[in-house]
Coordinates of C-alpha atoms (C1' of nucleotides) in Angstrom, one line a residue:
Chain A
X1467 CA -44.6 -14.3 7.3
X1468 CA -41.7 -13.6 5.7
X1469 CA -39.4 -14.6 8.5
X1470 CA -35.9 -14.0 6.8
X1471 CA -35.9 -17.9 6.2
X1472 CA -32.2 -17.6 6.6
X1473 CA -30.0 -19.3 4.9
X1474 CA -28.7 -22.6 6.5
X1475 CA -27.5 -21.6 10.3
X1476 CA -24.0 -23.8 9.2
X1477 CA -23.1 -20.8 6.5
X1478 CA -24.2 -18.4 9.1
X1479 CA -21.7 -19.0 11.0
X1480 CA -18.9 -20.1 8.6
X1481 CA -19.1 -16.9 7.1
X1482 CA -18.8 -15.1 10.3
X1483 CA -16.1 -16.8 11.9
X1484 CA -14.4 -16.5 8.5
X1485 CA -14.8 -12.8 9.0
X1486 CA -13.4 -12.9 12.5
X1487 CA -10.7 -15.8 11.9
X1488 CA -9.0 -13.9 8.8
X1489 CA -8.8 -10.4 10.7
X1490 CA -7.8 -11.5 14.1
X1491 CA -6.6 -14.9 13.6
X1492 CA -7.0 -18.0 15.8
X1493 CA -5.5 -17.0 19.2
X1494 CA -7.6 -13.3 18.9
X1495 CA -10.6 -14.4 17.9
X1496 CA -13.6 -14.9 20.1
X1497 CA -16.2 -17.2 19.8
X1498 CA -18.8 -14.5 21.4
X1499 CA -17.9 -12.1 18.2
X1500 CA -18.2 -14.8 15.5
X1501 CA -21.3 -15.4 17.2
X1502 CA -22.6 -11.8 17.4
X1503 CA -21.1 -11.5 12.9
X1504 CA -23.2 -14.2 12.6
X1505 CA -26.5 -12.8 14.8
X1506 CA -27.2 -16.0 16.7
X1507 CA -26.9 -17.4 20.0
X1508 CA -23.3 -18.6 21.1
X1509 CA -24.1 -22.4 21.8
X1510 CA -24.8 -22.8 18.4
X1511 CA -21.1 -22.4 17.6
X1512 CA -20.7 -25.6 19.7
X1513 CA -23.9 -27.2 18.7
X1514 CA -22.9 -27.3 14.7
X1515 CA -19.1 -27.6 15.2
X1516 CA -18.4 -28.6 18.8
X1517 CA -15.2 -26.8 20.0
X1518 CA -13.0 -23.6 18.7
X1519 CA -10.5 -25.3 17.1
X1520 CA -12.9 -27.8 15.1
X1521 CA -14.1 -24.8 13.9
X1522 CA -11.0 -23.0 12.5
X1523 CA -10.1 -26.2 10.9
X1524 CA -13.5 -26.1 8.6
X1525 CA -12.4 -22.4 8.2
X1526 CA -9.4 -22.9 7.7
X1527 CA -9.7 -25.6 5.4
X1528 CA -12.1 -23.8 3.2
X1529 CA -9.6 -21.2 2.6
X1530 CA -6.9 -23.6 1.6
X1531 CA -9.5 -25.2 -0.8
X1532 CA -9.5 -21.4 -2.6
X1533 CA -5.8 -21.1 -3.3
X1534 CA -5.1 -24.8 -4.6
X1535 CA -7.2 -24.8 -7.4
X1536 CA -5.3 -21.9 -8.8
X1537 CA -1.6 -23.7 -8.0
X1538 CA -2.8 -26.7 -9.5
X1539 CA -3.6 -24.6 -12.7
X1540 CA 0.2 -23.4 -13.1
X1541 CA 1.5 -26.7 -11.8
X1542 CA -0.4 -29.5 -14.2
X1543 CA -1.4 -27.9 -17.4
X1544 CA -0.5 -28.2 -20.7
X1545 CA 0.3 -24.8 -21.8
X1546 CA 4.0 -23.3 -21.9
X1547 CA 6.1 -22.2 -19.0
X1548 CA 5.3 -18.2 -20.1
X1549 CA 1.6 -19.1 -20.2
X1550 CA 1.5 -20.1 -16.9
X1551 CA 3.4 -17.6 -15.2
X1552 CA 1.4 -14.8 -16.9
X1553 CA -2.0 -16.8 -16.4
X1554 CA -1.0 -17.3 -13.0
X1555 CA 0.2 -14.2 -11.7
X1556 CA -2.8 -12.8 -13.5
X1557 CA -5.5 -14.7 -11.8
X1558 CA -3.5 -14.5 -8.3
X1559 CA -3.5 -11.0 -8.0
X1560 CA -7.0 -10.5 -9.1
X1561 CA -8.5 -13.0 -6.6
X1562 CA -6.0 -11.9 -4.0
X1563 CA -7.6 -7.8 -4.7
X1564 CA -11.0 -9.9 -3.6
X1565 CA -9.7 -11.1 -0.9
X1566 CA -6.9 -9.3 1.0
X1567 CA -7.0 -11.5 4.3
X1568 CA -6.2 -14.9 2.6
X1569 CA -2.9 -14.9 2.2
X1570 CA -1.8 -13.9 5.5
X1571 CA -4.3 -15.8 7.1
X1572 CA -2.9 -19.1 5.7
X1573 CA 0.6 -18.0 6.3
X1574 CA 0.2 -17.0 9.9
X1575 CA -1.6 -20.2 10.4
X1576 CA 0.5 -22.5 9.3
X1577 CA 3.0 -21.0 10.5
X1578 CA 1.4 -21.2 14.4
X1579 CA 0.5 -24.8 14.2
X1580 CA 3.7 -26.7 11.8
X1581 CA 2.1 -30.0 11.8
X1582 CA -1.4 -28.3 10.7
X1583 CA -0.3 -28.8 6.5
X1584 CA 0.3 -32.8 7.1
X1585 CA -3.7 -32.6 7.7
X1586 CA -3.5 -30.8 4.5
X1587 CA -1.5 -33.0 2.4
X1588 CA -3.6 -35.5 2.7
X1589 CA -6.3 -34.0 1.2
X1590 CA -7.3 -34.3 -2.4
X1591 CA -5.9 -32.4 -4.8
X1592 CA -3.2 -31.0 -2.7
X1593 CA -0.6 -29.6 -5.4
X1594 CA 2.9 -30.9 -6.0
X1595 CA 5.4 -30.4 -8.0
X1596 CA 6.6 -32.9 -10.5
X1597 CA 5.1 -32.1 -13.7
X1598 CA 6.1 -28.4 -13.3
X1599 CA 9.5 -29.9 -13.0
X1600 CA 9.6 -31.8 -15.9
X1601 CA 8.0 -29.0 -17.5
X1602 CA 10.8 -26.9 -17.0
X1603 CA 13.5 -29.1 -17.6
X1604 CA 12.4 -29.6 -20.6
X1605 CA 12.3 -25.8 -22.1
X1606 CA 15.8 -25.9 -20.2
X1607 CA 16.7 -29.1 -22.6
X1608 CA 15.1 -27.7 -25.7
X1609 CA 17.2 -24.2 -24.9
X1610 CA 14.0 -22.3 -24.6
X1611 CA 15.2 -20.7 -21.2
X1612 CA 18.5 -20.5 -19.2
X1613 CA 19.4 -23.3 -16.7
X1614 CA 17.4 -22.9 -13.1
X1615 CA 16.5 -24.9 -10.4
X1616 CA 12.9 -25.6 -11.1
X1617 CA 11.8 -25.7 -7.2
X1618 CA 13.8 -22.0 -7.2
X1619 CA 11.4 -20.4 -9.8
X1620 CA 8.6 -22.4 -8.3
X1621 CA 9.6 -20.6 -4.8
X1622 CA 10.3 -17.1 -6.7
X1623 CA 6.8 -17.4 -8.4
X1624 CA 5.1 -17.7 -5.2
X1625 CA 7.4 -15.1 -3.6
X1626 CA 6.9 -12.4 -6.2
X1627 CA 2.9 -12.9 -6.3
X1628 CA 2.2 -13.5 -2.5
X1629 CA 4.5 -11.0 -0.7
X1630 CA 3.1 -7.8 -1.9
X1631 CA -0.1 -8.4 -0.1
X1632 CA 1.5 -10.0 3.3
X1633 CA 3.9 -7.1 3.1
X1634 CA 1.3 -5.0 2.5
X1635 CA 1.8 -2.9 6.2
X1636 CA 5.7 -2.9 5.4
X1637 CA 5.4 -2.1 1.6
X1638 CA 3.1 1.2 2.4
X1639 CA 5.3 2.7 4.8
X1640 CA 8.9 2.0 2.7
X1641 CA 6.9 3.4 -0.1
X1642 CA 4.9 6.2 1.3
X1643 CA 2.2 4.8 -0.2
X1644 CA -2.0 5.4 0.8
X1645 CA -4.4 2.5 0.5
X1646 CA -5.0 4.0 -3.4
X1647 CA -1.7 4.0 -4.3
X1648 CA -0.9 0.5 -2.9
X1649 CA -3.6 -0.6 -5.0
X1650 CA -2.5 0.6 -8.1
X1651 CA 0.8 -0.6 -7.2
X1652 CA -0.3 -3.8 -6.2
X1653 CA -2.9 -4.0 -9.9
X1654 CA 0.8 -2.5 -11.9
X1655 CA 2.4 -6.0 -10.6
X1656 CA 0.1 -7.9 -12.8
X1657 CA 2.3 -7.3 -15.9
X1658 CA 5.6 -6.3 -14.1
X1659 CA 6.0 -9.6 -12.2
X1660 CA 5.7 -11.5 -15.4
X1661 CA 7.8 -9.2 -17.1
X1662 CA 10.3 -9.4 -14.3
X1663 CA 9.9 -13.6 -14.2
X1664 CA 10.1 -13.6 -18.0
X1665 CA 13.1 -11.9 -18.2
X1666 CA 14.9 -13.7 -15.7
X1667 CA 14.6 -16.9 -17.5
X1668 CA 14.7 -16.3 -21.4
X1669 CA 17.6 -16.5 -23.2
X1670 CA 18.4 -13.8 -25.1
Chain B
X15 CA 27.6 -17.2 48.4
X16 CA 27.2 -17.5 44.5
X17 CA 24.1 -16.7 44.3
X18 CA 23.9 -16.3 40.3
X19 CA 24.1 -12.3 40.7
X20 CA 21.7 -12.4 37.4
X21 CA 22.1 -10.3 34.4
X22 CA 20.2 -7.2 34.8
X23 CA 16.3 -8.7 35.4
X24 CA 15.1 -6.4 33.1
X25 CA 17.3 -7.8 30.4
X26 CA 16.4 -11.3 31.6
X27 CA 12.3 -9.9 30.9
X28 CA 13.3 -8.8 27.4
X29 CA 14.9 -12.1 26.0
X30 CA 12.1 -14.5 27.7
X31 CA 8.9 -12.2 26.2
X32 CA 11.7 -12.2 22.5
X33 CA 11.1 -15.8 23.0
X34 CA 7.5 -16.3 23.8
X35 CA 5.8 -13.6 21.6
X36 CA 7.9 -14.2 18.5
X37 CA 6.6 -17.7 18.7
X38 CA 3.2 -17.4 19.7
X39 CA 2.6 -14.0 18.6
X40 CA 0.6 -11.0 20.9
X41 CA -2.3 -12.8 21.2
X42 CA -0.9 -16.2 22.0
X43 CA 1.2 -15.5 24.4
X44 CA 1.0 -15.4 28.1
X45 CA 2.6 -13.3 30.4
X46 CA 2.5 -16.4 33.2
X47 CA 5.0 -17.9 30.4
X48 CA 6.9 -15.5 30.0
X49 CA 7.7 -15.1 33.6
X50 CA 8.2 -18.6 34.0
X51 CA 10.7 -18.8 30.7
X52 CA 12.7 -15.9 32.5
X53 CA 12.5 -17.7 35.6
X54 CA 11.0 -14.8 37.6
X55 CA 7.6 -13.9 39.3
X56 CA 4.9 -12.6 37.1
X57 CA 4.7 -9.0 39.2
X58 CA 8.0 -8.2 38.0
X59 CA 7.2 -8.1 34.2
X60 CA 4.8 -5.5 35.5
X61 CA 7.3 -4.0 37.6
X62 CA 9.4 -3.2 35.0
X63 CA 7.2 -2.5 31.7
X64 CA 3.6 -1.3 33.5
X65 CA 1.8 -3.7 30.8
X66 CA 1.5 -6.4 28.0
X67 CA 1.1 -3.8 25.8
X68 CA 4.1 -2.2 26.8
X69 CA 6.2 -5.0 27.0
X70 CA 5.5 -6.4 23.7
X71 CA 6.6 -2.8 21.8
X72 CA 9.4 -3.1 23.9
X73 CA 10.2 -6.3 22.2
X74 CA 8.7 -5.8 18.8
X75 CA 10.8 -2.5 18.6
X76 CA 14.1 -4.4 19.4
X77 CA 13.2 -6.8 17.0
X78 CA 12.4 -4.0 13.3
X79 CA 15.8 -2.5 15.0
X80 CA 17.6 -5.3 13.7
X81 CA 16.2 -5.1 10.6
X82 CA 16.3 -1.5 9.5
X83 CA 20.3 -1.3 9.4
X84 CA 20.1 -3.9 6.7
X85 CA 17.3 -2.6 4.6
X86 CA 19.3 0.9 4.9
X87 CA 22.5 -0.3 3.7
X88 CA 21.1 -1.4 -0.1
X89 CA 18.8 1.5 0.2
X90 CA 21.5 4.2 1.2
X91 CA 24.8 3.4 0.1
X92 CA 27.1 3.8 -3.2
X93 CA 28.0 0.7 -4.2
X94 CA 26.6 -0.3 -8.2
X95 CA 23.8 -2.0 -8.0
X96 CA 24.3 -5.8 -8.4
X97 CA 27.0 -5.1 -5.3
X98 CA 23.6 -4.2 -2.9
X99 CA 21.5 -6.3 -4.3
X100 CA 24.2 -9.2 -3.6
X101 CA 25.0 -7.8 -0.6
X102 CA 21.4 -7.8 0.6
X103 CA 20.2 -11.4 0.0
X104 CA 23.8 -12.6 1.0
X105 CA 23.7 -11.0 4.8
X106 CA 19.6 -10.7 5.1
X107 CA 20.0 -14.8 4.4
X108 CA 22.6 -15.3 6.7
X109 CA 20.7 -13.8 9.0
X110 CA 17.4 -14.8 9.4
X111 CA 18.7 -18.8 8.7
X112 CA 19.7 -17.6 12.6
X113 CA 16.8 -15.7 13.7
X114 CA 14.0 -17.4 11.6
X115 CA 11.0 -16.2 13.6
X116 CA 11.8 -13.0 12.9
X117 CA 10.4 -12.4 9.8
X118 CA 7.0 -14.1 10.0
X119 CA 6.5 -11.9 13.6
X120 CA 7.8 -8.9 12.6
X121 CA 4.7 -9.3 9.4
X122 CA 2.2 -10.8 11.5
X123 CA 1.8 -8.2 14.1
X124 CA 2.3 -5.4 11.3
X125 CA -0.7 -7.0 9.8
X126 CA -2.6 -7.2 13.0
X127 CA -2.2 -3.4 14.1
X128 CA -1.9 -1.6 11.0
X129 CA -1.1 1.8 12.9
X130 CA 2.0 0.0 14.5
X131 CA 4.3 0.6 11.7
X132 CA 3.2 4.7 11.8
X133 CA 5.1 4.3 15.2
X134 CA 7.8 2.9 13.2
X135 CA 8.6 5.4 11.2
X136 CA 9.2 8.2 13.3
X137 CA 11.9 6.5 14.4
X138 CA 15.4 7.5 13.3
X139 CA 16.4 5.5 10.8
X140 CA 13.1 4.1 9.2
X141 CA 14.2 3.4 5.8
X142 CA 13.2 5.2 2.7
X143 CA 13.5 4.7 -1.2
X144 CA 14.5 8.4 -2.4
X145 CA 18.5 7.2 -2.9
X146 CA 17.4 4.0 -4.2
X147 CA 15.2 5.0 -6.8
X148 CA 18.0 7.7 -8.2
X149 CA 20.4 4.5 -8.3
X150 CA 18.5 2.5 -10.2
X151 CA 16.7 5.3 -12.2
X152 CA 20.9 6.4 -12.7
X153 CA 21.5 2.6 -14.0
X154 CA 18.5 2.6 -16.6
X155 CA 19.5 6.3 -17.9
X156 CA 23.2 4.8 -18.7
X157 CA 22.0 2.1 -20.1
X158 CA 23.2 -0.5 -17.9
X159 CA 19.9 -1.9 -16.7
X160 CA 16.3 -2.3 -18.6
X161 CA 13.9 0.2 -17.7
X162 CA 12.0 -1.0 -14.6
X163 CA 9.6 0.5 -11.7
X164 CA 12.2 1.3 -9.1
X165 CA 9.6 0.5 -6.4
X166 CA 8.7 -2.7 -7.9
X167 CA 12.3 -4.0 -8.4
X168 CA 13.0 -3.0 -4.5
X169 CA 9.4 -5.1 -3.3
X170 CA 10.8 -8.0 -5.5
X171 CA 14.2 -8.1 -3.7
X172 CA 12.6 -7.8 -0.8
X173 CA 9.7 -10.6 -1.4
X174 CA 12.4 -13.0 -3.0
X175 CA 14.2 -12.9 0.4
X176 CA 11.8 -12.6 2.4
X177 CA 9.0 -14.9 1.3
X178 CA 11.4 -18.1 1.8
X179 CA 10.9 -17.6 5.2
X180 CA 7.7 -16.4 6.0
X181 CA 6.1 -19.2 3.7
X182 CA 8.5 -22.2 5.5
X183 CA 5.6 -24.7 6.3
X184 CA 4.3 -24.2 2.2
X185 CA 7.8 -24.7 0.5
X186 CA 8.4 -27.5 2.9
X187 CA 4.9 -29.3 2.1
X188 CA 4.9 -28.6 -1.9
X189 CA 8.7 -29.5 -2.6
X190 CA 8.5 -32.3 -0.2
X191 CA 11.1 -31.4 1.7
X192 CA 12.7 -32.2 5.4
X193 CA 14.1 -30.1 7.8
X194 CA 17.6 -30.7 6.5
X195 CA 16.4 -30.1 2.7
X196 CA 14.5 -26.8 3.5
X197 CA 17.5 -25.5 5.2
X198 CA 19.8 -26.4 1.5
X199 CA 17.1 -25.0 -0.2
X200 CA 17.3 -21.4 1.9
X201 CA 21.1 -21.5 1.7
X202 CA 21.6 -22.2 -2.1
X203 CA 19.0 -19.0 -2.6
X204 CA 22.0 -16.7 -1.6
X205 CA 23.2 -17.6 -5.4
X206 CA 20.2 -18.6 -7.1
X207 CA 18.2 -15.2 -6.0
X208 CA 21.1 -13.3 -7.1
X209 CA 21.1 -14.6 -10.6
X210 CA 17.4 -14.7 -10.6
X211 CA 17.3 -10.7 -10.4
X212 CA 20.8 -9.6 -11.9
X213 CA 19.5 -11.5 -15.0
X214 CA 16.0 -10.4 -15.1
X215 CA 17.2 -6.5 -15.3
X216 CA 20.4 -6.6 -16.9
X217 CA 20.6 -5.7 -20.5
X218 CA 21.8 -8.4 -23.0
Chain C
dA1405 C1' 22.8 -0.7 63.5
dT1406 C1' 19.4 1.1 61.0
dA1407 C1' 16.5 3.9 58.1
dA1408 C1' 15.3 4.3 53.3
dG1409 C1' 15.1 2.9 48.8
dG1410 C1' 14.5 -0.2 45.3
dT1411 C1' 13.5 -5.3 44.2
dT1412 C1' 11.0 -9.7 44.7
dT1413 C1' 7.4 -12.7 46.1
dA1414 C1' 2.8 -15.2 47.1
dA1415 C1' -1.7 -14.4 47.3
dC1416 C1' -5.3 -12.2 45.5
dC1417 C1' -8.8 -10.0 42.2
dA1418 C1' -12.1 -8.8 38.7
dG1419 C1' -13.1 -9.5 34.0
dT1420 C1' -13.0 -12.7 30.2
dT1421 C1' -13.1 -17.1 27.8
dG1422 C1' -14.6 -21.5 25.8
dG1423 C1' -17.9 -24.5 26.8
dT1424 C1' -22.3 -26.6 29.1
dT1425 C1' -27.0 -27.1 30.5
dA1426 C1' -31.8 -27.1 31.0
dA1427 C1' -35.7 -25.4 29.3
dC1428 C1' -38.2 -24.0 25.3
dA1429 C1' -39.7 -23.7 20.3
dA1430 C1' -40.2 -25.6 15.7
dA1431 C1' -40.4 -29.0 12.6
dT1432 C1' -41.2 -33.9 11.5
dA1433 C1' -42.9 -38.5 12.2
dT1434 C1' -46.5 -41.5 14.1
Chain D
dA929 C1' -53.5 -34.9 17.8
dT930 C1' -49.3 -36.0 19.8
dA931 C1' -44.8 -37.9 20.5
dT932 C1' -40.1 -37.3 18.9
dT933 C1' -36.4 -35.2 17.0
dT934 C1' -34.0 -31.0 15.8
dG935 C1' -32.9 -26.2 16.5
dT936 C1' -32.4 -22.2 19.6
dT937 C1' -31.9 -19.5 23.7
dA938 C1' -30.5 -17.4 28.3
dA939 C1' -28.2 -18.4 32.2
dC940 C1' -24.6 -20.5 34.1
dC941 C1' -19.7 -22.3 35.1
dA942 C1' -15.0 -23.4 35.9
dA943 C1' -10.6 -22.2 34.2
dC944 C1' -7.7 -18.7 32.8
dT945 C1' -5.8 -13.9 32.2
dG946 C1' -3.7 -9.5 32.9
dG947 C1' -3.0 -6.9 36.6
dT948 C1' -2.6 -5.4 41.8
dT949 C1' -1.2 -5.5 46.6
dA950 C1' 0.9 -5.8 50.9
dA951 C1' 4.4 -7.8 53.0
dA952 C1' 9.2 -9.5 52.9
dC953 C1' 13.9 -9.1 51.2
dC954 C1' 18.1 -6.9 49.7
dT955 C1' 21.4 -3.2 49.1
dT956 C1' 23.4 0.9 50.4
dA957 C1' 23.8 5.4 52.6
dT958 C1' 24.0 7.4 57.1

DNA sequence: ATAAGGTTTAACCAGTTGGTTAACAAATAT
DNA sequence: ATATTTGTTAACCAACTGGTTAAACCTTAT
């Protein structure tokens, strides 16, 4: 009998209440809904993960685990400072066009609950910043690009990518833009944000 | 008998639910705390704003009001360009480093009720682009800037001033920094985003 | 003083919420 | 076969939530 042999009950319901979490958040989500995505019973939420919050956290740490790969990448690697940004801001926006609840997700999260990144921290693989600051002090020392505060550009990076899709409500209505036009606009920033970084820091 | 003839209750309403909702958001608030905050009986908020709902556009109104004058003033009046743009990140800076909960509401329930903002709009004074984009597209035709996306250079003004605040919890965790460093970090932006976009769209 | 109006309160209410429980079903071990 | 563990369900529960109500309290006009 094929009896839809479902896939592990544990994804069920991580994939729902990844559903639910992103679009309504912690506070609005309800564990009857995430149970209803997910097509099963509501104990079950309890019986594989106990309480709400316990599981937000795996939710929420799951997310996380998405984005830090892809700072890592810009933060530890080899290549030159332009490579970066344009791989970076690249990659970003493409994975962000996947998945337009991320980014606002993790900010409003974090946000709600301050001490909720020191969990974070500790984790593995958790980015920082010294060899991007080396990195650019030294194409400042070699003359390559104008003096700047390396934790400034880092900031600016991060501002010029992320904003556009946590704005996203704000940037529509300023712009009179529809959900098309806010996706071209949004696909456009793929080569004018590195354009705009670029120019910003190369000597000319 | 002094018997602390209150400000207006009504008034007293407003800056408790300013308090609680900007800090725990729509859904995360409680209307028992926000009583309790103003020091008053839960009927009243009812009283005097009928419902949640209610009372929360009240607040969440107030709130874009204090924001639209400054978008409108780079937007809308005749000073060269570098003046708005320093003009901008200079007060919007000063500003939010005393209201810092602003921002991150202001986006958070935009994102949560997309057809908020529509309400928004037909409010006097919603901002719009249409003298901005003459400006700049004025600046580029006499040669005094590169050619650039008008719309893109007014998202990246608004994400490099913006994002600082919104993404707090992120900057502080990847830079490593304290309370006290975070707050030197925001403040020496006011220069540093300044030069960051004068130099990435003037001409050399 | 007192009637009338708006203002404030404590108590209450019905619906919702996260979480539990006891019984049942399916798989696994003996 | 049958005992044991694991997975699943419907029904239930206590706490909480936004909202209501009826009575009391002021203020003010008459």
């Amino acid at each position: 009998m094929s009896k839809k042999k479902d896939k592990n009950t544990e994804v069920q319901i991580l994939e729902a209440a990844k559903t639910v979490f992103q679009s309504k958040g912690m506070d609005g989500a309800r564990m009857q809904e995430i149970a209803d995505t997910a097509g099963i019973n509501k104990a079950m939420l309890h019986y594989y993960f106990r309480s709400k919050q316990l599981l937000f956290e795996a939710v929420f740490k799951n997310a996380f685990s998405l984005l830090a790969p892809q700072l890592n990448a810009i933060l530890n690697d080899d290549s030159s400072l332009s490579v970066k940004i344009t791989n970076f801001t690249v990659d970003y926006n493409t994975f962000m066009l996947k998945h337009p609840y991320l980014p606002n997700f993790i900010i409003q999260e974090l946000n709600r609950n301050e001490n909720f990144i020191e969990k974070l921290k500790e984790t593995t693989g958790f980015p920082t910043l010294d060899k991007f600051r080396l990195k650019v002090n030294e194409e400042i020392t070699k003359g390559r690009i104008i003096p700047i505060d390396a934790d400034q550009l880092f900031v600016n990076i991060l501002a010029l990518n992320i904003f556009p899709f946590i704005g996203k409500p704000l940037i529509k209505a300023f712009a009179n833009q529809d959900e098309k036009s806010y996706k071209t606009f949004v696909d456009q920033r793929k080569t004018a944000v590195v354009d705009f970084i670029i120019n910003s820091i190369k000597k000319h």
